[in-house]
């Protein structure tokens, strides 16, 4: 017999979802009632009785136990059915796909994305809507408000469900379907890309290195690249998901994917390198001896997507987050299609994708995706690159050089200053915001400021307005500085400074990005007084 217990609880401060769900240190999430309060608040807001949800996570520490709690709570709240990835594992894009494929009422994803995992590291939970995308701010805010008044939660008294093998289980009156986490996703990729052409390049000796960073894409990459496409054994490395990601920081950027970068810049470099993050929605691509910035990657994918079967009819539009470089805009203009500039965070792309206004979206933070799901999708981007390489029969370097020759180059970099004292970061932003009105006309580092504002976005589909999405300083020569505070960090404040400079060419297209951006970087420090406010003169991470 299983019994539903109603547990008395009280609000716990700070359960406010950020850019992508609620993320906290793992011990916080494992604290008494912490996960339970947030899940009950979610069910209270989105409804649970009679509903079907998808559940899975990136396999980080506490993933398995959290899944059992969520299942017991779903059963107690009257859910009809939960579809769970085997072992409670689902990459974020695969979860998004399962929500859509099965027409479910949404899903719960356990992940702190690219943040490290482990008993002392990070954990997270987020709710995705029936369209497969992250809950919009109206919903996350309602969940947060609910956490501030919660008095009880419901849980089923029952043993753990066996999530280790595929099949159907019963949990009280609720059905639990444990599914292969990879199969449906791999089939979706096969429907979008020219697998025979990809098989042919691998058969012809094309060499690739795919670094899953001991995180969730390991099994997906193995199945697709090595098993289905015939890439050489050993193409996929760090391909077993581990609860602590093997101690790695599963963020695919040049700093954290250093081993991949070293290999790609070595004499023995393969033709193509790629990495993905903790939950599989981010990607980094690298050619032999050349790094592809995410903003450039978005532009190249947009310009060449029609070469893949899934996009042969062309794109409806391209959307990018505001801090992402304008390289993709130039492609949209050339194609005569719509272009959109949204606040940071994938949730802002959902309406554009649902409304059929945008087909491809991207962020400078190593996120690219399309309307095939409602999350960014690391392996998707990597496979689209492969498809383009297979059709164009050029190297990554040649493709980038062609691209810059045609559109000019948006030199781009992001400098992160991590774990700043929150009060200091807030003071810096208050001063910066206060100075905005006086900036236009001022000359810094020989560049004239033409405009300065705090980015606000009106969603063209539902009219919702999001304010204070980042401070922008624009210069007469097309250069731009953006300042934001991270909404995903779990320790103090992380200042992100986004730097951009446009070179029309034909000369000056092959500079080192940091050198090309040097005056913009100096201007960024001067205008915000970063060192004076935070005591930091150099960034912790440069991408
Ligand atoms: C970061 C990235 C943002 C991305 C988010 C979730 O958010 O900057 O582009 O959507 O992670 O992956 P932030 O920490 O800047 O708020
Ligand atoms: Zn992620």
PDB file of N, CA, C and O in Angstrom, residues 395-453:
ATOM      1  N   UNK A 395      37.893  23.388 -44.938  1.00  0.00           N
ATOM      2  CA  UNK A 395      38.232  23.307 -43.518  1.00  0.00           C
ATOM      3  C   UNK A 395      37.451  24.374 -42.752  1.00  0.00           C
ATOM      4  O   UNK A 395      36.897  25.309 -43.341  1.00  0.00           O
ATOM      5  N   UNK A 396      37.443  24.234 -41.433  1.00  0.00           N
ATOM      6  CA  UNK A 396      36.794  25.244 -40.591  1.00  0.00           C
ATOM      7  C   UNK A 396      37.426  26.613 -40.847  1.00  0.00           C
ATOM      8  O   UNK A 396      36.726  27.629 -40.984  1.00  0.00           O
ATOM      9  N   UNK A 397      38.764  26.646 -40.950  1.00  0.00           N
ATOM     10  CA  UNK A 397      39.463  27.924 -41.171  1.00  0.00           C
ATOM     11  C   UNK A 397      39.022  28.551 -42.490  1.00  0.00           C
ATOM     12  O   UNK A 397      38.761  29.761 -42.557  1.00  0.00           O
ATOM     13  N   UNK A 398      38.925  27.743 -43.534  1.00  0.00           N
ATOM     14  CA  UNK A 398      38.518  28.292 -44.843  1.00  0.00           C
ATOM     15  C   UNK A 398      37.088  28.842 -44.789  1.00  0.00           C
ATOM     16  O   UNK A 398      36.786  29.891 -45.354  1.00  0.00           O
ATOM     17  N   UNK A 399      36.237  28.123 -44.083  1.00  0.00           N
ATOM     18  CA  UNK A 399      34.840  28.576 -43.998  1.00  0.00           C
ATOM     19  C   UNK A 399      34.756  29.906 -43.242  1.00  0.00           C
ATOM     20  O   UNK A 399      34.048  30.834 -43.653  1.00  0.00           O
ATOM     21  N   UNK A 400      35.503  30.016 -42.152  1.00  0.00           N
ATOM     22  CA  UNK A 400      35.493  31.275 -41.397  1.00  0.00           C
ATOM     23  C   UNK A 400      36.068  32.416 -42.231  1.00  0.00           C
ATOM     24  O   UNK A 400      35.511  33.519 -42.267  1.00  0.00           O
ATOM     25  N   UNK A 401      37.195  32.153 -42.917  1.00  0.00           N
ATOM     26  CA  UNK A 401      37.808  33.221 -43.715  1.00  0.00           C
ATOM     27  C   UNK A 401      36.877  33.690 -44.828  1.00  0.00           C
ATOM     28  O   UNK A 401      36.731  34.890 -45.074  1.00  0.00           O
ATOM     29  N   UNK A 402      36.201  32.751 -45.470  1.00  0.00           N
ATOM     30  CA  UNK A 402      35.203  33.110 -46.503  1.00  0.00           C
ATOM     31  C   UNK A 402      34.105  33.985 -45.901  1.00  0.00           C
ATOM     32  O   UNK A 402      33.667  34.961 -46.506  1.00  0.00           O
ATOM     33  N   UNK A 403      33.688  33.559 -44.711  1.00  0.00           N
ATOM     34  CA  UNK A 403      32.588  34.272 -44.057  1.00  0.00           C
ATOM     35  C   UNK A 403      32.982  35.727 -43.768  1.00  0.00           C
ATOM     36  O   UNK A 403      32.241  36.662 -44.078  1.00  0.00           O
ATOM     37  N   UNK A 404      34.164  35.898 -43.180  1.00  0.00           N
ATOM     38  CA  UNK A 404      34.610  37.264 -42.845  1.00  0.00           C
ATOM     39  C   UNK A 404      34.826  38.086 -44.102  1.00  0.00           C
ATOM     40  O   UNK A 404      34.528  39.294 -44.118  1.00  0.00           O
ATOM     41  N   UNK A 405      35.357  37.446 -45.147  1.00  0.00           N
ATOM     42  CA  UNK A 405      35.592  38.190 -46.392  1.00  0.00           C
ATOM     43  C   UNK A 405      34.272  38.721 -46.931  1.00  0.00           C
ATOM     44  O   UNK A 405      34.195  39.825 -47.471  1.00  0.00           O
ATOM     45  N   UNK A 406      33.216  37.963 -46.762  1.00  0.00           N
ATOM     46  CA  UNK A 406      31.922  38.365 -47.313  1.00  0.00           C
ATOM     47  C   UNK A 406      31.194  39.382 -46.429  1.00  0.00           C
ATOM     48  O   UNK A 406      30.629  40.357 -46.924  1.00  0.00           O
ATOM     49  N   UNK A 407      31.233  39.145 -45.115  1.00  0.00           N
ATOM     50  CA  UNK A 407      30.404  39.964 -44.211  1.00  0.00           C
ATOM     51  C   UNK A 407      31.191  40.945 -43.349  1.00  0.00           C
ATOM     52  O   UNK A 407      30.594  41.765 -42.654  1.00  0.00           O
ATOM     53  N   UNK A 408      32.520  40.855 -43.371  1.00  0.00           N
ATOM     54  CA  UNK A 408      33.308  41.590 -42.379  1.00  0.00           C
ATOM     55  C   UNK A 408      33.355  40.761 -41.100  1.00  0.00           C
ATOM     56  O   UNK A 408      32.681  39.736 -40.992  1.00  0.00           O
ATOM     57  N   UNK A 409      34.197  41.221 -40.160  1.00  0.00           N
ATOM     58  CA  UNK A 409      34.358  40.422 -38.939  1.00  0.00           C
ATOM     59  C   UNK A 409      33.983  41.227 -37.695  1.00  0.00           C
ATOM     60  O   UNK A 409      34.464  42.340 -37.506  1.00  0.00           O
ATOM     61  N   UNK A 410      33.160  40.658 -36.883  1.00  0.00           N
ATOM     62  CA  UNK A 410      32.829  41.248 -35.581  1.00  0.00           C
ATOM     63  C   UNK A 410      33.765  40.619 -34.546  1.00  0.00           C
ATOM     64  O   UNK A 410      33.483  39.537 -34.041  1.00  0.00           O
ATOM     65  N   UNK A 411      34.892  41.306 -34.295  1.00  0.00           N
ATOM     66  CA  UNK A 411      35.772  40.813 -33.236  1.00  0.00           C
ATOM     67  C   UNK A 411      34.988  40.827 -31.936  1.00  0.00           C
ATOM     68  O   UNK A 411      34.243  41.767 -31.656  1.00  0.00           O
ATOM     69  N   UNK A 412      35.172  39.780 -31.148  1.00  0.00           N
ATOM     70  CA  UNK A 412      34.290  39.632 -29.995  1.00  0.00           C
ATOM     71  C   UNK A 412      34.977  38.906 -28.854  1.00  0.00           C
ATOM     72  O   UNK A 412      35.727  37.957 -29.073  1.00  0.00           O
ATOM     73  N   UNK A 413      34.696  39.328 -27.638  1.00  0.00           N
ATOM     74  CA  UNK A 413      35.182  38.587 -26.470  1.00  0.00           C
ATOM     75  C   UNK A 413      34.321  38.928 -25.262  1.00  0.00           C
ATOM     76  O   UNK A 413      33.693  39.984 -25.205  1.00  0.00           O
ATOM     77  N   UNK A 414      34.281  37.988 -24.324  1.00  0.00           N
ATOM     78  CA  UNK A 414      33.591  38.247 -23.067  1.00  0.00           C
ATOM     79  C   UNK A 414      34.578  38.074 -21.923  1.00  0.00           C
ATOM     80  O   UNK A 414      35.295  37.068 -21.877  1.00  0.00           O
ATOM     81  N   UNK A 415      34.605  39.051 -21.025  1.00  0.00           N
ATOM     82  CA  UNK A 415      35.483  38.974 -19.861  1.00  0.00           C
ATOM     83  C   UNK A 415      34.616  38.827 -18.608  1.00  0.00           C
ATOM     84  O   UNK A 415      33.747  39.658 -18.355  1.00  0.00           O
ATOM     85  N   UNK A 416      34.859  37.775 -17.852  1.00  0.00           N
ATOM     86  CA  UNK A 416      34.077  37.514 -16.635  1.00  0.00           C
ATOM     87  C   UNK A 416      34.909  37.778 -15.384  1.00  0.00           C
ATOM     88  O   UNK A 416      36.056  37.333 -15.285  1.00  0.00           O
ATOM     89  N   UNK A 417      34.313  38.458 -14.452  1.00  0.00           N
ATOM     90  CA  UNK A 417      34.934  38.720 -13.146  1.00  0.00           C
ATOM     91  C   UNK A 417      34.048  38.003 -12.124  1.00  0.00           C
ATOM     92  O   UNK A 417      32.932  38.435 -11.864  1.00  0.00           O
ATOM     93  N   UNK A 418      34.565  36.900 -11.583  1.00  0.00           N
ATOM     94  CA  UNK A 418      33.696  36.020 -10.786  1.00  0.00           C
ATOM     95  C   UNK A 418      33.770  36.292  -9.292  1.00  0.00           C
ATOM     96  O   UNK A 418      34.761  36.798  -8.787  1.00  0.00           O
ATOM     97  N   UNK A 419      32.700  35.858  -8.614  1.00  0.00           N
ATOM     98  CA  UNK A 419      32.618  35.905  -7.141  1.00  0.00           C
ATOM     99  C   UNK A 419      33.029  37.253  -6.566  1.00  0.00           C
ATOM    100  O   UNK A 419      33.800  37.348  -5.615  1.00  0.00           O
ATOM    101  N   UNK A 420      32.495  38.298  -7.174  1.00  0.00           N
ATOM    102  CA  UNK A 420      32.679  39.655  -6.621  1.00  0.00           C
ATOM    103  C   UNK A 420      31.686  39.807  -5.476  1.00  0.00           C
ATOM    104  O   UNK A 420      30.599  39.242  -5.523  1.00  0.00           O
ATOM    105  N   UNK A 421      32.046  40.573  -4.477  1.00  0.00           N
ATOM    106  CA  UNK A 421      31.093  40.862  -3.405  1.00  0.00           C
ATOM    107  C   UNK A 421      29.864  41.537  -4.002  1.00  0.00           C
ATOM    108  O   UNK A 421      30.000  42.525  -4.732  1.00  0.00           O
ATOM    109  N   UNK A 422      28.702  41.024  -3.680  1.00  0.00           N
ATOM    110  CA  UNK A 422      27.474  41.518  -4.306  1.00  0.00           C
ATOM    111  C   UNK A 422      27.299  43.027  -4.117  1.00  0.00           C
ATOM    112  O   UNK A 422      26.931  43.738  -5.063  1.00  0.00           O
ATOM    113  N   UNK A 423      27.582  43.525  -2.934  1.00  0.00           N
ATOM    114  CA  UNK A 423      27.392  44.954  -2.666  1.00  0.00           C
ATOM    115  C   UNK A 423      28.285  45.803  -3.570  1.00  0.00           C
ATOM    116  O   UNK A 423      27.878  46.855  -4.072  1.00  0.00           O
ATOM    117  N   UNK A 424      29.512  45.324  -3.810  1.00  0.00           N
ATOM    118  CA  UNK A 424      30.436  46.087  -4.660  1.00  0.00           C
ATOM    119  C   UNK A 424      29.948  46.096  -6.103  1.00  0.00           C
ATOM    120  O   UNK A 424      30.013  47.112  -6.798  1.00  0.00           O
ATOM    121  N   UNK A 425      29.481  44.936  -6.553  1.00  0.00           N
ATOM    122  CA  UNK A 425      28.974  44.857  -7.928  1.00  0.00           C
ATOM    123  C   UNK A 425      27.754  45.756  -8.087  1.00  0.00           C
ATOM    124  O   UNK A 425      27.632  46.486  -9.077  1.00  0.00           O
ATOM    125  N   UNK A 426      26.876  45.724  -7.085  1.00  0.00           N
ATOM    126  CA  UNK A 426      25.672  46.559  -7.162  1.00  0.00           C
ATOM    127  C   UNK A 426      26.037  48.044  -7.194  1.00  0.00           C
ATOM    128  O   UNK A 426      25.439  48.825  -7.945  1.00  0.00           O
ATOM    129  N   UNK A 427      27.024  48.420  -6.393  1.00  0.00           N
ATOM    130  CA  UNK A 427      27.443  49.821  -6.368  1.00  0.00           C
ATOM    131  C   UNK A 427      28.006  50.235  -7.724  1.00  0.00           C
ATOM    132  O   UNK A 427      27.745  51.328  -8.225  1.00  0.00           O
ATOM    133  N   UNK A 428      28.778  49.333  -8.335  1.00  0.00           N
ATOM    134  CA  UNK A 428      29.344  49.651  -9.648  1.00  0.00           C
ATOM    135  C   UNK A 428      28.236  49.883 -10.673  1.00  0.00           C
ATOM    136  O   UNK A 428      28.269  50.845 -11.445  1.00  0.00           O
ATOM    137  N   UNK A 429      27.222  49.018 -10.630  1.00  0.00           N
ATOM    138  CA  UNK A 429      26.123  49.164 -11.589  1.00  0.00           C
ATOM    139  C   UNK A 429      25.296  50.410 -11.321  1.00  0.00           C
ATOM    140  O   UNK A 429      24.843  51.082 -12.252  1.00  0.00           O
ATOM    141  N   UNK A 430      25.125  50.719 -10.051  1.00  0.00           N
ATOM    142  CA  UNK A 430      24.357  51.932  -9.727  1.00  0.00           C
ATOM    143  C   UNK A 430      25.079  53.142 -10.296  1.00  0.00           C
ATOM    144  O   UNK A 430      24.465  54.023 -10.933  1.00  0.00           O
ATOM    145  N   UNK A 431      26.388  53.195 -10.127  1.00  0.00           N
ATOM    146  CA  UNK A 431      27.163  54.328 -10.640  1.00  0.00           C
ATOM    147  C   UNK A 431      27.115  54.363 -12.172  1.00  0.00           C
ATOM    148  O   UNK A 431      26.923  55.412 -12.787  1.00  0.00           O
ATOM    149  N   UNK A 432      27.266  53.185 -12.767  1.00  0.00           N
ATOM    150  CA  UNK A 432      27.267  53.098 -14.236  1.00  0.00           C
ATOM    151  C   UNK A 432      25.914  53.545 -14.794  1.00  0.00           C
ATOM    152  O   UNK A 432      25.847  54.357 -15.723  1.00  0.00           O
ATOM    153  N   UNK A 433      24.853  53.037 -14.191  1.00  0.00           N
ATOM    154  CA  UNK A 433      23.514  53.409 -14.680  1.00  0.00           C
ATOM    155  C   UNK A 433      23.297  54.918 -14.516  1.00  0.00           C
ATOM    156  O   UNK A 433      22.726  55.566 -15.388  1.00  0.00           O
ATOM    157  N   UNK A 434      23.816  55.441 -13.413  1.00  0.00           N
ATOM    158  CA  UNK A 434      23.674  56.868 -13.156  1.00  0.00           C
ATOM    159  C   UNK A 434      24.418  57.730 -14.164  1.00  0.00           C
ATOM    160  O   UNK A 434      24.072  58.885 -14.380  1.00  0.00           O
ATOM    161  N   UNK A 435      25.456  57.156 -14.777  1.00  0.00           N
ATOM    162  CA  UNK A 435      26.287  57.955 -15.688  1.00  0.00           C
ATOM    163  C   UNK A 435      25.812  57.900 -17.139  1.00  0.00           C
ATOM    164  O   UNK A 435      26.309  58.632 -17.991  1.00  0.00           O
ATOM    165  N   UNK A 436      24.839  57.033 -17.426  1.00  0.00           N
ATOM    166  CA  UNK A 436      24.492  56.755 -18.827  1.00  0.00           C
ATOM    167  C   UNK A 436      24.096  58.011 -19.615  1.00  0.00           C
ATOM    168  O   UNK A 436      24.507  58.189 -20.761  1.00  0.00           O
ATOM    169  N   UNK A 437      23.309  58.855 -18.979  1.00  0.00           N
ATOM    170  CA  UNK A 437      22.793  60.029 -19.705  1.00  0.00           C
ATOM    171  C   UNK A 437      23.919  60.948 -20.166  1.00  0.00           C
ATOM    172  O   UNK A 437      23.789  61.649 -21.171  1.00  0.00           O
ATOM    173  N   UNK A 438      25.044  60.908 -19.437  1.00  0.00           N
ATOM    174  CA  UNK A 438      26.142  61.824 -19.786  1.00  0.00           C
ATOM    175  C   UNK A 438      27.149  61.226 -20.764  1.00  0.00           C
ATOM    176  O   UNK A 438      28.103  61.892 -21.150  1.00  0.00           O
ATOM    177  N   UNK A 439      26.959  59.972 -21.127  1.00  0.00           N
ATOM    178  CA  UNK A 439      27.992  59.333 -21.950  1.00  0.00           C
ATOM    179  C   UNK A 439      27.985  59.731 -23.430  1.00  0.00           C
ATOM    180  O   UNK A 439      29.045  59.922 -24.004  1.00  0.00           O
ATOM    181  N   UNK A 440      26.825  59.843 -24.074  1.00  0.00           N
ATOM    182  CA  UNK A 440      26.867  60.140 -25.512  1.00  0.00           C
ATOM    183  C   UNK A 440      27.672  61.413 -25.798  1.00  0.00           C
ATOM    184  O   UNK A 440      27.537  62.418 -25.093  1.00  0.00           O
ATOM    185  N   UNK A 441      28.535  61.315 -26.794  1.00  0.00           N
ATOM    186  CA  UNK A 441      29.380  62.438 -27.160  1.00  0.00           C
ATOM    187  C   UNK A 441      30.772  62.348 -26.554  1.00  0.00           C
ATOM    188  O   UNK A 441      31.726  62.911 -27.069  1.00  0.00           O
ATOM    189  N   UNK A 442      30.889  61.591 -25.465  1.00  0.00           N
ATOM    190  CA  UNK A 442      32.201  61.482 -24.819  1.00  0.00           C
ATOM    191  C   UNK A 442      33.153  60.634 -25.677  1.00  0.00           C
ATOM    192  O   UNK A 442      32.714  59.711 -26.356  1.00  0.00           O
ATOM    193  N   UNK A 443      34.440  60.974 -25.638  1.00  0.00           N
ATOM    194  CA  UNK A 443      35.429  60.223 -26.413  1.00  0.00           C
ATOM    195  C   UNK A 443      36.311  59.424 -25.444  1.00  0.00           C
ATOM    196  O   UNK A 443      36.874  59.987 -24.513  1.00  0.00           O
ATOM    197  N   UNK A 444      36.357  58.124 -25.636  1.00  0.00           N
ATOM    198  CA  UNK A 444      37.212  57.268 -24.807  1.00  0.00           C
ATOM    199  C   UNK A 444      38.110  56.468 -25.746  1.00  0.00           C
ATOM    200  O   UNK A 444      37.616  55.906 -26.731  1.00  0.00           O
ATOM    201  N   UNK A 445      39.390  56.410 -25.431  1.00  0.00           N
ATOM    202  CA  UNK A 445      40.325  55.639 -26.263  1.00  0.00           C
ATOM    203  C   UNK A 445      40.174  56.014 -27.743  1.00  0.00           C
ATOM    204  O   UNK A 445      40.259  55.163 -28.629  1.00  0.00           O
ATOM    205  N   UNK A 446      39.892  57.275 -27.993  1.00  0.00           N
ATOM    206  CA  UNK A 446      39.767  57.734 -29.375  1.00  0.00           C
ATOM    207  C   UNK A 446      38.451  57.363 -30.037  1.00  0.00           C
ATOM    208  O   UNK A 446      38.234  57.629 -31.224  1.00  0.00           O
ATOM    209  N   UNK A 447      37.541  56.755 -29.285  1.00  0.00           N
ATOM    210  CA  UNK A 447      36.258  56.333 -29.880  1.00  0.00           C
ATOM    211  C   UNK A 447      35.137  57.194 -29.276  1.00  0.00           C
ATOM    212  O   UNK A 447      35.073  57.365 -28.063  1.00  0.00           O
ATOM    213  N   UNK A 448      34.251  57.654 -30.150  1.00  0.00           N
ATOM    214  CA  UNK A 448      33.159  58.510 -29.672  1.00  0.00           C
ATOM    215  C   UNK A 448      31.937  57.672 -29.313  1.00  0.00           C
ATOM    216  O   UNK A 448      31.486  56.832 -30.105  1.00  0.00           O
ATOM    217  N   UNK A 449      31.405  57.913 -28.135  1.00  0.00           N
ATOM    218  CA  UNK A 449      30.190  57.200 -27.695  1.00  0.00           C
ATOM    219  C   UNK A 449      28.977  57.826 -28.382  1.00  0.00           C
ATOM    220  O   UNK A 449      28.794  59.042 -28.338  1.00  0.00           O
ATOM    221  N   UNK A 450      28.177  56.977 -29.027  1.00  0.00           N
ATOM    222  CA  UNK A 450      26.987  57.508 -29.713  1.00  0.00           C
ATOM    223  C   UNK A 450      25.724  57.266 -28.900  1.00  0.00           C
ATOM    224  O   UNK A 450      24.753  58.001 -29.030  1.00  0.00           O
ATOM    225  N   UNK A 451      25.699  56.224 -28.099  1.00  0.00           N
ATOM    226  CA  UNK A 451      24.489  55.928 -27.316  1.00  0.00           C
ATOM    227  C   UNK A 451      24.868  55.066 -26.120  1.00  0.00           C
ATOM    228  O   UNK A 451      25.856  54.322 -26.157  1.00  0.00           O
ATOM    229  N   UNK A 452      24.079  55.168 -25.062  1.00  0.00           N
ATOM    230  CA  UNK A 452      24.294  54.330 -23.873  1.00  0.00           C
ATOM    231  C   UNK A 452      22.944  54.132 -23.206  1.00  0.00           C
ATOM    232  O   UNK A 452      22.195  55.083 -23.005  1.00  0.00           O
ATOM    233  N   UNK A 453      22.608  52.881 -22.912  1.00  0.00           N
ATOM    234  CA  UNK A 453      21.302  52.634 -22.287  1.00  0.00           C
ATOM    235  C   UNK A 453      21.309  51.342 -21.480  1.00  0.00           C
ATOM    236  O   UNK A 453      22.313  50.637 -21.417  1.00  0.00           O
TER     237      UNK A 453
END
